[in-house]
Amino acid sequence: MINLFKNLNENQKEAVLKTEGPVIAIAGAGSGKTSVLTTRIAYLIFEKKIHFENILAITFTNKAANEMKYRVRQTIGINTSQMWISTFHSMCAKILREHIEFLGYKKNFQIIDDDDVKQLVKSILKKNNYDIKIYKPKIIKNIVLKLKFDNDLIEDIEEPVKSVVKLVSRKYEENLYRNNLVDFENLLTLTIELLENNEPLRKYYNEKFQYILVDEFQDTNNVQYKLVNLLVGEKQNIFIVGDEDQSIYAFRGANIENINKFKRDYPNFHLVLLEENYRSTNTILKAANQIIENNTKRVPKKLFSNLGNGKQITHFKGVTARDEVEFVALKVLELVRKGYTYNDFAILYRANSTSRMFEEVFMQKRIPYRIYGNTSFFKRREIKDFTAYLRLIINNNDAYSFMRVITNPKRGIGAITIDKLFNLAANNDLDIFVAIDRANEVLGKSVCNKLLDFKNMILDFRVKLDELSFNDFVDYILDKSGYVKSLENDEKGDVRYENLLEFKTILSENEQIYKDLSKESLLIYLLEDISLKSEESKKDIIDGVTFMTLHSAKGLEFKVVFIVTLEMGMFPLGRSMQSRKDFEEERRLMYVGVTRTKELLFLTNANVRQTFGEISRNKDSCFINEINKELIDVRGYSEYVNKPYRETNFFSKKVLNVAKLESLNNYKKNDLNKGERITHTKFGVGLVISVTGTHCIIAFPQPYGIKKLLKDHPAISKN
DNA sequence: TGAGCGTACGCCCCG
DNA sequence: CGTACGCTCA
């Protein structure tokens, strides 16, 4: 028998063994929280003989869910693909996909993202003659969404905005319902509605989920709290893990108070404290403690570790933002020469837009990297266009996709025609495709023919879905719709086409895996998967430096961490400094960043940087100053800080030249050509399929298959 | 009525 | 720096 407990301390064991009744585990950063969660699941299945279908584990990110599945699989060697280990949103989608008809929606509902919501809100505002310069769609959208998890907030809004928001909210919900669409908030609220109004179903889930685990409980919002409450059965076997110091999602409604609320709602709770840190050196922990101590509303808690003091923290201040980036890149190269691998590094920033600067320099120096978040693959225009085709093929009455598809590529049908058609449909309560047959009532003959052609094209695609493989199906759509042709006039057409090819690969791969599903169900499932996981790219496996926001770094750890743009206004963000609440959340974000570090921490910033075209000089972030000086080694070029820009300019050049030299010495370019064979350190021998400026597509034997890689990645060598 | 082109504006964090 | 709107022309 395997010993589940061999690596756990007493408190961790307690958290695993106390399986019955409500349990709260307060888990400091790096205290082995994931181990506790996975061991607990393993223990329930392996020792208590609980069937895996009776366990529900909820996480906040897909990454955390995948990690947990992986570790459960490692521990007890069972197939975790059928287990309910998922994010709140995936869990809800799974429940709704089965039962949403009870609420009047159709089973093939589609999930829309925030960009889509913004577009919808905008069109509603326009239709009701509101000036979108005054009522900015983005702001109205945010309010509309916020109201969905706390309706009382409406009373805090002044007129006339209040009325506008009320009207838009109502029309927006009607619109979603009519088009069989669900936004991220609705995934939660509709599930609640379902469970509240369908008692047999609620009973079913209460009995099914005998053991519930919720990770990152400090980040739950009111709606999520309510949902958990509804799911918990009579035995109240609910296990929550949280750390108020790591609460960083207030902007989407997270309520730290939920931990206290839990204590009131489940008064016989059992409390476990996990304070021993297994991740960081004491220098890192001291710094983290010194920072977080400045927050007012918190229960004091001190982490400790047995990993020694380790190295000092480095603060580098560049003259320009470019210096800062160069420093980070050179440091990475230096440490790689000393034995670190690219996977050991993370560059953490406050705003996604920061990644661009780093990308440029890393690309130039041929340092492999991977970006999380940002304009993720699935949010690219061509991918959204194409998924709109797929959605429309599945649901001909999806107005939102209809609009997107009929105007991409241009086919001589514009906003006014669409408007008339939609009005005709709405006034006579018709489906869009039926309205097209009667379009002659409101539209001219040539436009009617164009609409008919369009409709027939989509219907033809539906037929082809069942007849063709996904590979051929995608090609068929791209060709017949004229989409590929329209890319010829697009400057970025090549890249867009490549992305579409990659999308095709993703579909095909899944076609292999889920052979028993019908094509349509598979497509629905995949589209759902895509919208729920839009932050992930397929390229996870590549060895490279990780670029990500501080938010997405939560739950992860790296040997070497760079926290960058540490300036007043950048981090903490300018807006946050007006309210104590927001400001303290920024500090928690800093705390999260620092505690990701295992060995080396670098804090960097610059004296001068360009933001929005303006040159700005920001002070050092107050978070740097909150760390005791003796923990920090100040590096770089701070002696130039108070001199005029011109005088210091030579220095940037010097750094640049050194950088160039280093990159030339250390990294040869891979001169790849189509048809050649190469060897990749991880994937083995592969065949080069195509090469563009920076990337290449290479076919490897199974299980790796076709990969898109950086052309000059050091892992690739020519045979 | 639709499409192409020049200009203006905005630019945080997640599922 | 990139997207999105508004104007003009076909």
PDB file of N, CA and C in Angstrom, chain A residues 4-38:
ATOM      1  N   LEU A   4       0.334   7.618   1.803  1.00  0.00           N
ATOM      2  CA  LEU A   4      -0.095   8.941   1.345  1.00  0.00           C
ATOM      3  C   LEU A   4       0.512  10.060   2.174  1.00  0.00           C
ATOM      4  N   PHE A   5       0.919   9.729   3.374  1.00  0.00           N
ATOM      5  CA  PHE A   5       1.258  10.798   4.321  1.00  0.00           C
ATOM      6  C   PHE A   5       2.747  11.045   4.503  1.00  0.00           C
ATOM      7  N   LYS A   6       3.554  10.349   3.734  1.00  0.00           N
ATOM      8  CA  LYS A   6       4.977  10.395   4.077  1.00  0.00           C
ATOM      9  C   LYS A   6       5.578  11.799   3.965  1.00  0.00           C
ATOM     10  N   ASN A   7       5.007  12.640   3.121  1.00  0.00           N
ATOM     11  CA  ASN A   7       5.596  13.974   2.996  1.00  0.00           C
ATOM     12  C   ASN A   7       4.792  15.069   3.696  1.00  0.00           C
ATOM     13  N   LEU A   8       3.858  14.688   4.545  1.00  0.00           N
ATOM     14  CA  LEU A   8       3.005  15.704   5.170  1.00  0.00           C
ATOM     15  C   LEU A   8       3.381  15.938   6.629  1.00  0.00           C
ATOM     16  N   ASN A   9       3.237  17.200   7.077  1.00  0.00           N
ATOM     17  CA  ASN A   9       3.447  17.477   8.494  1.00  0.00           C
ATOM     18  C   ASN A   9       2.143  17.231   9.254  1.00  0.00           C
ATOM     19  N   GLU A  10       2.192  17.431  10.578  1.00  0.00           N
ATOM     20  CA  GLU A  10       1.036  17.070  11.412  1.00  0.00           C
ATOM     21  C   GLU A  10      -0.228  17.824  11.022  1.00  0.00           C
ATOM     22  N   ASN A  11      -0.086  19.136  10.814  1.00  0.00           N
ATOM     23  CA  ASN A  11      -1.264  19.941  10.462  1.00  0.00           C
ATOM     24  C   ASN A  11      -1.839  19.534   9.111  1.00  0.00           C
ATOM     25  N   GLN A  12      -0.938  19.257   8.185  1.00  0.00           N
ATOM     26  CA  GLN A  12      -1.406  18.839   6.861  1.00  0.00           C
ATOM     27  C   GLN A  12      -2.154  17.511   6.952  1.00  0.00           C
ATOM     28  N   LYS A  13      -1.610  16.605   7.753  1.00  0.00           N
ATOM     29  CA  LYS A  13      -2.283  15.308   7.945  1.00  0.00           C
ATOM     30  C   LYS A  13      -3.689  15.507   8.505  1.00  0.00           C
ATOM     31  N   GLU A  14      -3.750  16.392   9.492  1.00  0.00           N
ATOM     32  CA  GLU A  14      -5.047  16.673  10.113  1.00  0.00           C
ATOM     33  C   GLU A  14      -6.049  17.155   9.062  1.00  0.00           C
ATOM     34  N   ALA A  15      -5.574  18.032   8.190  1.00  0.00           N
ATOM     35  CA  ALA A  15      -6.449  18.569   7.141  1.00  0.00           C
ATOM     36  C   ALA A  15      -6.921  17.481   6.188  1.00  0.00           C
ATOM     37  N   VAL A  16      -6.106  16.456   6.023  1.00  0.00           N
ATOM     38  CA  VAL A  16      -6.492  15.362   5.135  1.00  0.00           C
ATOM     39  C   VAL A  16      -7.465  14.407   5.835  1.00  0.00           C
ATOM     40  N   LEU A  17      -7.157  14.111   7.110  1.00  0.00           N
ATOM     41  CA  LEU A  17      -7.903  13.060   7.817  1.00  0.00           C
ATOM     42  C   LEU A  17      -9.283  13.488   8.281  1.00  0.00           C
ATOM     43  N   LYS A  18      -9.457  14.790   8.512  1.00  0.00           N
ATOM     44  CA  LYS A  18     -10.753  15.262   9.003  1.00  0.00           C
ATOM     45  C   LYS A  18     -11.710  15.350   7.817  1.00  0.00           C
ATOM     46  N   THR A  19     -12.220  14.179   7.415  1.00  0.00           N
ATOM     47  CA  THR A  19     -13.015  14.165   6.184  1.00  0.00           C
ATOM     48  C   THR A  19     -14.473  14.516   6.419  1.00  0.00           C
ATOM     49  N   GLU A  20     -14.969  14.339   7.663  1.00  0.00           N
ATOM     50  CA  GLU A  20     -16.407  14.542   7.895  1.00  0.00           C
ATOM     51  C   GLU A  20     -16.678  15.925   8.493  1.00  0.00           C
ATOM     52  N   GLY A  21     -17.723  16.542   8.034  1.00  0.00           N
ATOM     53  CA  GLY A  21     -18.104  17.844   8.551  1.00  0.00           C
ATOM     54  C   GLY A  21     -17.326  18.974   7.908  1.00  0.00           C
ATOM     55  N   PRO A  22     -17.728  20.227   8.194  1.00  0.00           N
ATOM     56  CA  PRO A  22     -17.060  21.372   7.576  1.00  0.00           C
ATOM     57  C   PRO A  22     -15.653  21.605   8.131  1.00  0.00           C
ATOM     58  N   VAL A  23     -14.720  21.859   7.238  1.00  0.00           N
ATOM     59  CA  VAL A  23     -13.332  22.130   7.641  1.00  0.00           C
ATOM     60  C   VAL A  23     -12.838  23.381   6.931  1.00  0.00           C
ATOM     61  N   ILE A  24     -12.180  24.255   7.699  1.00  0.00           N
ATOM     62  CA  ILE A  24     -11.531  25.426   7.098  1.00  0.00           C
ATOM     63  C   ILE A  24     -10.029  25.242   7.245  1.00  0.00           C
ATOM     64  N   ALA A  25      -9.311  25.272   6.137  1.00  0.00           N
ATOM     65  CA  ALA A  25      -7.852  25.253   6.219  1.00  0.00           C
ATOM     66  C   ALA A  25      -7.343  26.625   5.815  1.00  0.00           C
ATOM     67  N   ILE A  26      -6.696  27.303   6.761  1.00  0.00           N
ATOM     68  CA  ILE A  26      -6.066  28.575   6.415  1.00  0.00           C
ATOM     69  C   ILE A  26      -4.646  28.241   5.998  1.00  0.00           C
ATOM     70  N   ALA A  27      -4.366  28.456   4.730  1.00  0.00           N
ATOM     71  CA  ALA A  27      -3.107  27.969   4.171  1.00  0.00           C
ATOM     72  C   ALA A  27      -2.274  29.120   3.639  1.00  0.00           C
ATOM     73  N   GLY A  28      -1.178  29.411   4.309  1.00  0.00           N
ATOM     74  CA  GLY A  28      -0.275  30.462   3.850  1.00  0.00           C
ATOM     75  C   GLY A  28       0.359  30.088   2.526  1.00  0.00           C
ATOM     76  N   ALA A  29       0.969  31.080   1.895  1.00  0.00           N
ATOM     77  CA  ALA A  29       1.618  30.839   0.606  1.00  0.00           C
ATOM     78  C   ALA A  29       2.690  29.766   0.753  1.00  0.00           C
ATOM     79  N   GLY A  30       2.709  28.821  -0.168  1.00  0.00           N
ATOM     80  CA  GLY A  30       3.758  27.810  -0.184  1.00  0.00           C
ATOM     81  C   GLY A  30       3.656  26.786   0.921  1.00  0.00           C
ATOM     82  N   SER A  31       2.488  26.691   1.560  1.00  0.00           N
ATOM     83  CA  SER A  31       2.380  25.791   2.704  1.00  0.00           C
ATOM     84  C   SER A  31       1.919  24.396   2.308  1.00  0.00           C
ATOM     85  N   GLY A  32       1.996  24.078   1.052  1.00  0.00           N
ATOM     86  CA  GLY A  32       1.665  22.735   0.604  1.00  0.00           C
ATOM     87  C   GLY A  32       0.172  22.497   0.487  1.00  0.00           C
ATOM     88  N   LYS A  33      -0.539  23.552   0.136  1.00  0.00           N
ATOM     89  CA  LYS A  33      -1.988  23.508   0.028  1.00  0.00           C
ATOM     90  C   LYS A  33      -2.447  22.500  -1.033  1.00  0.00           C
ATOM     91  N   THR A  34      -1.778  22.546  -2.178  1.00  0.00           N
ATOM     92  CA  THR A  34      -2.169  21.637  -3.254  1.00  0.00           C
ATOM     93  C   THR A  34      -1.932  20.190  -2.850  1.00  0.00           C
ATOM     94  N   SER A  35      -0.836  19.962  -2.127  1.00  0.00           N
ATOM     95  CA  SER A  35      -0.574  18.596  -1.630  1.00  0.00           C
ATOM     96  C   SER A  35      -1.713  18.139  -0.744  1.00  0.00           C
ATOM     97  N   VAL A  36      -2.150  19.038   0.144  1.00  0.00           N
ATOM     98  CA  VAL A  36      -3.233  18.683   1.054  1.00  0.00           C
ATOM     99  C   VAL A  36      -4.494  18.341   0.270  1.00  0.00           C
ATOM    100  N   LEU A  37      -4.828  19.182  -0.683  1.00  0.00           N
ATOM    101  CA  LEU A  37      -6.043  18.943  -1.473  1.00  0.00           C
ATOM    102  C   LEU A  37      -5.965  17.620  -2.227  1.00  0.00           C
ATOM    103  N   THR A  38      -4.844  17.394  -2.893  1.00  0.00           N
ATOM    104  CA  THR A  38      -4.751  16.172  -3.693  1.00  0.00           C
ATOM    105  C   THR A  38      -4.678  14.943  -2.792  1.00  0.00           C
TER     106      THR A  38
END
